[in-house]
Every structure is written in C-alpha cells, then in structure tokens.
Short mmCIF file of C-alpha atoms in Angstrom, two decimals:
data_model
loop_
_atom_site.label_atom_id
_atom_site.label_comp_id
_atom_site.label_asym_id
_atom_site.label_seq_id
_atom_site.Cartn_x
_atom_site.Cartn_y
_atom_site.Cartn_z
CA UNK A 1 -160.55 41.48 -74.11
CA UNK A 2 -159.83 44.91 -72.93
CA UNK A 3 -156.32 46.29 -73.58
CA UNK A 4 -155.69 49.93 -72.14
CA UNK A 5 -152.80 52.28 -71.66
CA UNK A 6 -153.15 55.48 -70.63
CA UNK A 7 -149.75 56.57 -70.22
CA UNK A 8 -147.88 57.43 -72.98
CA UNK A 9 -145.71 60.24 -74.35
CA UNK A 10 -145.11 61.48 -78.17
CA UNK A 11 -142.38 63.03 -80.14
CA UNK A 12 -144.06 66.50 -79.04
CA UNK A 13 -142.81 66.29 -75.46
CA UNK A 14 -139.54 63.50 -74.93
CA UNK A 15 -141.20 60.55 -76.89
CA UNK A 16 -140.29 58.87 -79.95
CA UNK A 17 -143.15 59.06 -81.82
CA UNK A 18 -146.28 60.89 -83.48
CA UNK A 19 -149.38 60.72 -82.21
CA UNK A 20 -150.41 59.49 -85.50
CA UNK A 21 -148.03 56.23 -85.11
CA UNK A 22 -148.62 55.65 -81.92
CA UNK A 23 -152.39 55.22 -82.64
CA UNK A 24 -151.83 52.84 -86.04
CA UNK A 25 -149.83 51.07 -83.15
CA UNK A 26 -152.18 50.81 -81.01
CA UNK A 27 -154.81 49.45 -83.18
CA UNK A 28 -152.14 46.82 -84.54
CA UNK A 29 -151.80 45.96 -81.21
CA UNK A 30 -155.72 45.63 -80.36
CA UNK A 31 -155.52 48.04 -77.69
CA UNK A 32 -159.36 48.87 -77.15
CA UNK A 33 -158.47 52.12 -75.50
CA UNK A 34 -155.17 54.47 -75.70
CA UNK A 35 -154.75 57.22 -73.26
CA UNK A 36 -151.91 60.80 -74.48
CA UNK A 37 -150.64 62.08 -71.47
CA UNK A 38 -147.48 64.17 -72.70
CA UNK A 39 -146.01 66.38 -70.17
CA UNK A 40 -147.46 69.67 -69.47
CA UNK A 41 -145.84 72.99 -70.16
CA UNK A 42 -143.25 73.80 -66.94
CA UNK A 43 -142.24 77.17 -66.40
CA UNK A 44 -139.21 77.39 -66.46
CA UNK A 45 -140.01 74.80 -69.28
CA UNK A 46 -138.20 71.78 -68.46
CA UNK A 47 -136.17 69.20 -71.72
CA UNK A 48 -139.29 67.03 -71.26
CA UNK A 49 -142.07 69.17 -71.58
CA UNK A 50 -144.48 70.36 -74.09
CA UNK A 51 -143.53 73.94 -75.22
CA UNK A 52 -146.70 76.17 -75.74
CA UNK A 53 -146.43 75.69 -79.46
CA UNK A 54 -146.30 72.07 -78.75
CA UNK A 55 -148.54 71.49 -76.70
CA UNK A 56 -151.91 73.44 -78.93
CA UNK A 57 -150.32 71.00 -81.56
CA UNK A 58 -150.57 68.02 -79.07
CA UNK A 59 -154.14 68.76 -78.42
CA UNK A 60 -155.13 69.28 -81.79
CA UNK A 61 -153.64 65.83 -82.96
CA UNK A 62 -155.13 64.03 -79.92
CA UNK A 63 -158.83 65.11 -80.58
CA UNK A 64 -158.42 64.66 -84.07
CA UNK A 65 -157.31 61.48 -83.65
CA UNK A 66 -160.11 60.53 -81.51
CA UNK A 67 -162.80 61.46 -84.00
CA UNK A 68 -160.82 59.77 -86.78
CA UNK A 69 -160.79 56.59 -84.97
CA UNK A 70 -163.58 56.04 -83.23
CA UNK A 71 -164.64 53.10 -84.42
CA UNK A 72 -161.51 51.56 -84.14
CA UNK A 73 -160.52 52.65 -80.35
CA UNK A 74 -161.08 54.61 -77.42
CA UNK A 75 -158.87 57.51 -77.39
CA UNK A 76 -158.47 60.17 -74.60
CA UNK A 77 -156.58 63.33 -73.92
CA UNK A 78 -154.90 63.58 -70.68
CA UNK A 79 -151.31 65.26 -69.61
CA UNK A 80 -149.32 64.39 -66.79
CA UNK A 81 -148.59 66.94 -64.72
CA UNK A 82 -145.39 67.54 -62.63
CA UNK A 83 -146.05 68.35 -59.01
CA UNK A 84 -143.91 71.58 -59.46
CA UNK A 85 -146.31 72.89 -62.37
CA UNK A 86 -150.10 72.37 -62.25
CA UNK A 87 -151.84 72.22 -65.43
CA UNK A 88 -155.69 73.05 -66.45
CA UNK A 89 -157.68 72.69 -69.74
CA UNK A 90 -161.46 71.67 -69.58
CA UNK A 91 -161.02 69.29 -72.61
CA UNK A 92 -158.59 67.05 -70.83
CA UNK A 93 -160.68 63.60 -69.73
CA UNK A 94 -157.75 62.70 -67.20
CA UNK A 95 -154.55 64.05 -65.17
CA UNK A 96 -151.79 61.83 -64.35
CA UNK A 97 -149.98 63.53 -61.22
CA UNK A 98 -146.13 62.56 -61.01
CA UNK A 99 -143.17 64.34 -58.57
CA UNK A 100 -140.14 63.89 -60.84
CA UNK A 101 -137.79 66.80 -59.05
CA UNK A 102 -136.76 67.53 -54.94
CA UNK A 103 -136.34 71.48 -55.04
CA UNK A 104 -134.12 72.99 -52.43
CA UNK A 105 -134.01 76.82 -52.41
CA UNK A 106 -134.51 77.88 -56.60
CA UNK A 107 -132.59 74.54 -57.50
CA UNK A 108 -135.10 71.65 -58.51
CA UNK A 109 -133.20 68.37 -60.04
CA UNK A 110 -135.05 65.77 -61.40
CA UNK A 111 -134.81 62.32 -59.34
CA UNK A 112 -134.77 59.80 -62.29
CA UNK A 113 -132.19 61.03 -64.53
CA UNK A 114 -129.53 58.54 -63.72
CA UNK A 115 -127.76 57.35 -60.70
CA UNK A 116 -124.80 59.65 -60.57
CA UNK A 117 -127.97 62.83 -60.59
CA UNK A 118 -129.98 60.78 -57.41
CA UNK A 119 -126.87 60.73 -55.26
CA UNK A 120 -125.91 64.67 -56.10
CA UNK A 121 -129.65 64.86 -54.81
CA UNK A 122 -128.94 63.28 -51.83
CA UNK A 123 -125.88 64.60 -50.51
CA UNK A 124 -126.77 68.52 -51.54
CA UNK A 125 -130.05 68.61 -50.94
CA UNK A 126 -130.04 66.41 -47.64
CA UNK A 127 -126.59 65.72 -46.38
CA UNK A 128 -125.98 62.27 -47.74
CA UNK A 129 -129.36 60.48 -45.98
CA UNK A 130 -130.91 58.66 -47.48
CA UNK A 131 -134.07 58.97 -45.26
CA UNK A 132 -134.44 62.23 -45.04
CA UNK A 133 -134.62 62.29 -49.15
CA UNK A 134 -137.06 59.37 -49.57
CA UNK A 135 -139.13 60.86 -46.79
CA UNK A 136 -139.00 64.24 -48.61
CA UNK A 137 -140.52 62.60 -51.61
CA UNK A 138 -143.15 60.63 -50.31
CA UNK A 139 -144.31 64.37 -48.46
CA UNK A 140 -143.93 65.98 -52.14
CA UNK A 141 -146.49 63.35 -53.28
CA UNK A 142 -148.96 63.85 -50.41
CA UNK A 143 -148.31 67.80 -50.70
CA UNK A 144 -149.17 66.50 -54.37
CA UNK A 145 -152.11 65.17 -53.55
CA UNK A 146 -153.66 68.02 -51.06
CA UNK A 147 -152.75 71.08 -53.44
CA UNK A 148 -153.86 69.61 -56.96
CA UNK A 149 -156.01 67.91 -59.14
CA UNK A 150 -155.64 64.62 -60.42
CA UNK A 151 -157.18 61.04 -60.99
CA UNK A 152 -154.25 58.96 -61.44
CA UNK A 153 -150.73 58.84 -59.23
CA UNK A 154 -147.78 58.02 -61.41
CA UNK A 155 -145.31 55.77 -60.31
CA UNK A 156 -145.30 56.18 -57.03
CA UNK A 157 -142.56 54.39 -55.65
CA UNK A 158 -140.36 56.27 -58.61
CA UNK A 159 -137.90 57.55 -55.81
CA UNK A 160 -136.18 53.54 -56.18
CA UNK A 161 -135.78 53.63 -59.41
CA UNK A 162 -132.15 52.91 -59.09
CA UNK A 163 -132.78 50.69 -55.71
CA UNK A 164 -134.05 47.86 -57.30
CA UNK A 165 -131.04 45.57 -56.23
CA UNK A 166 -131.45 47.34 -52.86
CA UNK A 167 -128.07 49.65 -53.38
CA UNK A 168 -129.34 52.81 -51.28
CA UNK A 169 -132.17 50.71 -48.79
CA UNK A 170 -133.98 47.95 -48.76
CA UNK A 171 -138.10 47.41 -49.46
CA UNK A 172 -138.95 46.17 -46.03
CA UNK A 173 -137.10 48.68 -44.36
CA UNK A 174 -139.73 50.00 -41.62
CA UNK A 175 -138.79 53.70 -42.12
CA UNK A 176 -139.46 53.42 -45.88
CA UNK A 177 -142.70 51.26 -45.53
CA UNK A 178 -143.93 54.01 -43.47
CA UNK A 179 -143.78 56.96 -45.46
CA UNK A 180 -144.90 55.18 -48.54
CA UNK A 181 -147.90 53.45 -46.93
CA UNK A 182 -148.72 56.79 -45.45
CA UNK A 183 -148.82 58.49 -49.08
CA UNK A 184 -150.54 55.08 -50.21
CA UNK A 185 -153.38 55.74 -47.83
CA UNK A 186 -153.57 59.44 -48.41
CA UNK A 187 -154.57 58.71 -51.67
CA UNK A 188 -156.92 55.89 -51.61
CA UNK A 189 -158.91 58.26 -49.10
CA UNK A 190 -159.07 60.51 -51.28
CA UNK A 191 -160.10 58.24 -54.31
CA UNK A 192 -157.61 58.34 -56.60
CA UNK A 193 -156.16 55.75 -59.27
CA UNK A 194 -153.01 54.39 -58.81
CA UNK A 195 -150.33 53.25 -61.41
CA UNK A 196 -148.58 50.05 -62.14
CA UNK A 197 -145.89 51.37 -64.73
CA UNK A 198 -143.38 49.65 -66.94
CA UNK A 199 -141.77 52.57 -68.33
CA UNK A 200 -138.56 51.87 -66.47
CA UNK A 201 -138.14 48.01 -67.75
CA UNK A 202 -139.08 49.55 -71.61
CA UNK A 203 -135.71 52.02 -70.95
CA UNK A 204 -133.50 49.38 -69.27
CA UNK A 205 -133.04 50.48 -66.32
CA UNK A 206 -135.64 47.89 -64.14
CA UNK A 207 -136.95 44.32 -64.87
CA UNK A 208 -139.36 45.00 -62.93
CA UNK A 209 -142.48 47.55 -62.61
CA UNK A 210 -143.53 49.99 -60.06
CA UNK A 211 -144.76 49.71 -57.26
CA UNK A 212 -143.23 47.10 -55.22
CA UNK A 213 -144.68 44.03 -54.09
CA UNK A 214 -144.94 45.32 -50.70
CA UNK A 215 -146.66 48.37 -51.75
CA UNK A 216 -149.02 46.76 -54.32
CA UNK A 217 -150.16 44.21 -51.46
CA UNK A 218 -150.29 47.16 -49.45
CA UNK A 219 -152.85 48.96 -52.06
CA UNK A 220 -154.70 45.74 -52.71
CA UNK A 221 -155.35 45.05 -48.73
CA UNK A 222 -156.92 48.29 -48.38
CA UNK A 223 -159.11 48.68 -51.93
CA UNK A 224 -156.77 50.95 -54.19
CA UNK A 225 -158.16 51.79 -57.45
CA UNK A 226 -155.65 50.51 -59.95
CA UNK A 227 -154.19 50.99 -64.05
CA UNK A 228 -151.73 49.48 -65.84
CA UNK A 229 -149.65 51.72 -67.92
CA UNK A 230 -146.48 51.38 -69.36
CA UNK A 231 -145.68 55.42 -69.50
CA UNK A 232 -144.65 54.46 -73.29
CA UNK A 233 -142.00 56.83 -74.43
CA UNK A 234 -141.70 54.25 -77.80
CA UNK A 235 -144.28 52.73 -79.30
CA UNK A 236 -142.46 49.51 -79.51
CA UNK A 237 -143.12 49.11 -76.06
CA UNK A 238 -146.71 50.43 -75.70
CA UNK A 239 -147.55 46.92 -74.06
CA UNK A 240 -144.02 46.24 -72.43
CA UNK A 241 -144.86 43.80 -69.92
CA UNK A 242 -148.66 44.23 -69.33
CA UNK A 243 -149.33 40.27 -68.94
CA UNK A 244 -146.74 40.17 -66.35
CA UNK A 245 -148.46 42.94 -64.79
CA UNK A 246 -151.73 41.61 -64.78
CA UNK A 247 -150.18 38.56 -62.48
CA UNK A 248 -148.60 40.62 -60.49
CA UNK A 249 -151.78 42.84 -59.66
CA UNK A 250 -154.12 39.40 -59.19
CA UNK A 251 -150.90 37.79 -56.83
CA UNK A 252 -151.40 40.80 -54.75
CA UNK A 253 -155.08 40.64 -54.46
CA UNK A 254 -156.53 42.63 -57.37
CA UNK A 255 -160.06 41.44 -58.31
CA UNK A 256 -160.35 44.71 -60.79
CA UNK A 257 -158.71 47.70 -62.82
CA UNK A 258 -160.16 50.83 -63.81
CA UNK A 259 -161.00 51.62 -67.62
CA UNK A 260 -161.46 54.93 -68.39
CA UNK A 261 -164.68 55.59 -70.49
CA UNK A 262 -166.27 59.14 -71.70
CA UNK A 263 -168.33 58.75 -68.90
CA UNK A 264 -165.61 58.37 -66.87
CA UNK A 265 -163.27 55.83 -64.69
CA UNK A 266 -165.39 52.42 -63.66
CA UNK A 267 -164.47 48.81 -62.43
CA UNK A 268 -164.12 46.02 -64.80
CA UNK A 269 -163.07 42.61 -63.31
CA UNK A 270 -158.72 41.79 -63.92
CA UNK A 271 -160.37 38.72 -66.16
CA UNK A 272 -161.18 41.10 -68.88
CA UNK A 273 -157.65 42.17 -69.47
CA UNK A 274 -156.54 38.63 -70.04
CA UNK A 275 -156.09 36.49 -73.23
#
C-alpha cells in the first residue's frame, strides 16, 4: 500500500515538531513516502516562516534524514511558497504554491488567521463584499500560477475556510463557481498537481477537507492531477483523515493520485492507497 504526505511543517517554521520526530512518525505510521515543505523565508519575514538561520538548518535535517532512512521511506525536500515571496534552491524536489494574504497598498493580512481577521479583510480591503474579495483571491492564485514556479497548488479553495456552514456565501453560488473553476482550469492547463488538504479538520476549525465537492468533481471531470496531504503542522495528525479522503477523491471520479518519486511525479491507480 502506498501512504504519502507531502505537506507537512516542523518546529523550524510554525509546526510542532522536529524533523527527526516527524520521520520516526512516519515510519510508525507506514507512510512509504513523507514530503517537508516548511514555509519559505518572507521578507518582511512573516510568524510562520523559516528565518534564514532556520531554514539552512531545515535543509540540512531534511537531506540528512533522507540518506539516514532510505531504506525505510521516501523522503523529499520541498517548501511551500507564499504567492507574495517566491523561493528557489536547486536541491528542492517539489514547490507547494499557496496565497495565504490579500495585500492592499503595503498592508498584506493573512486570510486564515481566524474569522474576526477575514471580515477586517473584507470590509478594508474591499468595502464589505464579499465578491469582490473571493474574486480577488482566486486572481492572486492564477497571478500565482502565471508569475511562479510550482508543481503542487495548496488548498485552493482556502479563501472558505470559515464558510463551511455557508456564513459569508454559499458553494453553488454561480459567481463563486466561476472564479474558482476558472483558476481550476488555469492550472490543469498548465499541468500542475492539485491538493486535497486536511490541515484545517487536524486544527478544528473544518470537518471537512479542501476543496469542495463541487470543485473536486469539477477537477475530476476535466483530468486534474491530484495529492492528498494533510499540511501536518503535528505529527499526531500526519494522516488526519486520509481514508476519508481517498472516498471522497474516487466519489468524485478519481481513478489516480500522483506519488512523487526521485524521478519525479507519476500516476499510480487510487487502489494503491487503500488498505
């Protein structure tokens, strides 16, 4: 059975954990591949990011880790990089691109803070509509998508974090399934991965992943490449809800998820991730 995450944060950006830990983990959980993606150095450095000092010690751990443990499981140094801050280093095998902030002017505030921080978005940065902010986001991620470099889209649909009961709009709105089918597509041209994430049911604040039913159906109808990660911030949860996932993704019309090997991303049928 395969068993891969590839998005996952340590105690060297805003996780819990060391890299060390969340390996042993890993194995303990027979995880046959483990992805680091810790948040790149922002300038100005933001609370969850890497600081330079950090980050040489984040890379150092990660490829030591990999030769260390070989035998045991796949390991593989990525970052995830904000769409405010691009990141390069030839020895990463993978980028996760997220947009986590809406800037207006020099201000940039971070979308998925809490609830109380997504509505001082909204009514500062666009005048109480809700529209015009969602619509603003989905453009950051295809701005995203056209300026940088990449292989995997991070919770796409993180904008409704705090929608899930439908509180600011609902799902099948026709305004929202517009912009965020026109990102969607944007990005399956262009070939890249896209993310099922659990990160928000591991912190409380969902019970259930990203994206969306409508927006996984969406990628499934027109051949998305897709992951499952649970953007583990605690290595308790490095396989919060994965099975349930897994359903989810084959309800939708997933026949396959990418596996990242040192060769690269490739195809392996949704039946290999299963007990």
């Amino acid at each position: 059975m395969l068993k891969q995450n590839l998005h996952t944060h340590t105690c060297l950006d805003h996780g819990k954990d060391s890299v060390e830990e969340m390996v042993q983990c890993a194995i303990s959980k027979g995880f046959t591949t483990l992805g680091f993606s810790g948040h790149g150095t922002n300038k100005p450095l933001a609370p969850t990011s890497m600081s330079a000092e950090h980050q040489k010690q984040y890379k150092q751990e990660v490829l030591a880790a990999k030769e260390q443990y070989k035998d045991q499981i796949e390991i593989y140094l990525g970052i995830e990089q904000d769409s405010m801050a691009p990141f390069e280093d030839a020895d990463l095998d993978y980028k996760i691109g997220s947009v986590h902030y809406m800037k207006k002017g020099d201000r940039a505030i971070p979308i998925d803070e809490t609830p109380e921080i997504f509505e001082q978005i909204r009514d500062e940065f666009y005048d109480g509509d809700i529209q015009k902010m969602v619509k603003a986001y989905y453009q950051s991620i295809e701005d995203m998508m056209d300026e940088q470099h990449f292989d995997i889209v991070g919770h796409i649909d993180l904008i409704t974090k705090f929608n899930e009961q439908e509180t600011y709009f609902k799902f099948d709105d026709p305004w929202y399934l517009e912009c965020a089918f026109h990102a969607i597509q944007k990005g399956i041209d262009q070939g890249l991965i896209f993310e099922m994430n659990t990160g928000a049911i591991a912190r409380k604040n969902r019970l259930t992943p990203y994206p969306a039913p409508q927006l996984l159906k969406y990628m499934a109808n027109h051949h998305a490449k897709l992951v499952i990660d649970t953007d583990c911030h605690n290595r308790e949860y490095l396989d919060c809800a994965m099975d349930e996932c897994i359903q989810r993704a084959k309800e939708a019309g997933f026949h396959s998820l990418m596996k990242l090997t040192k060769d690269g991303f490739v195809c392996e049928p949704i039946e290999s991730y299963e007990k």
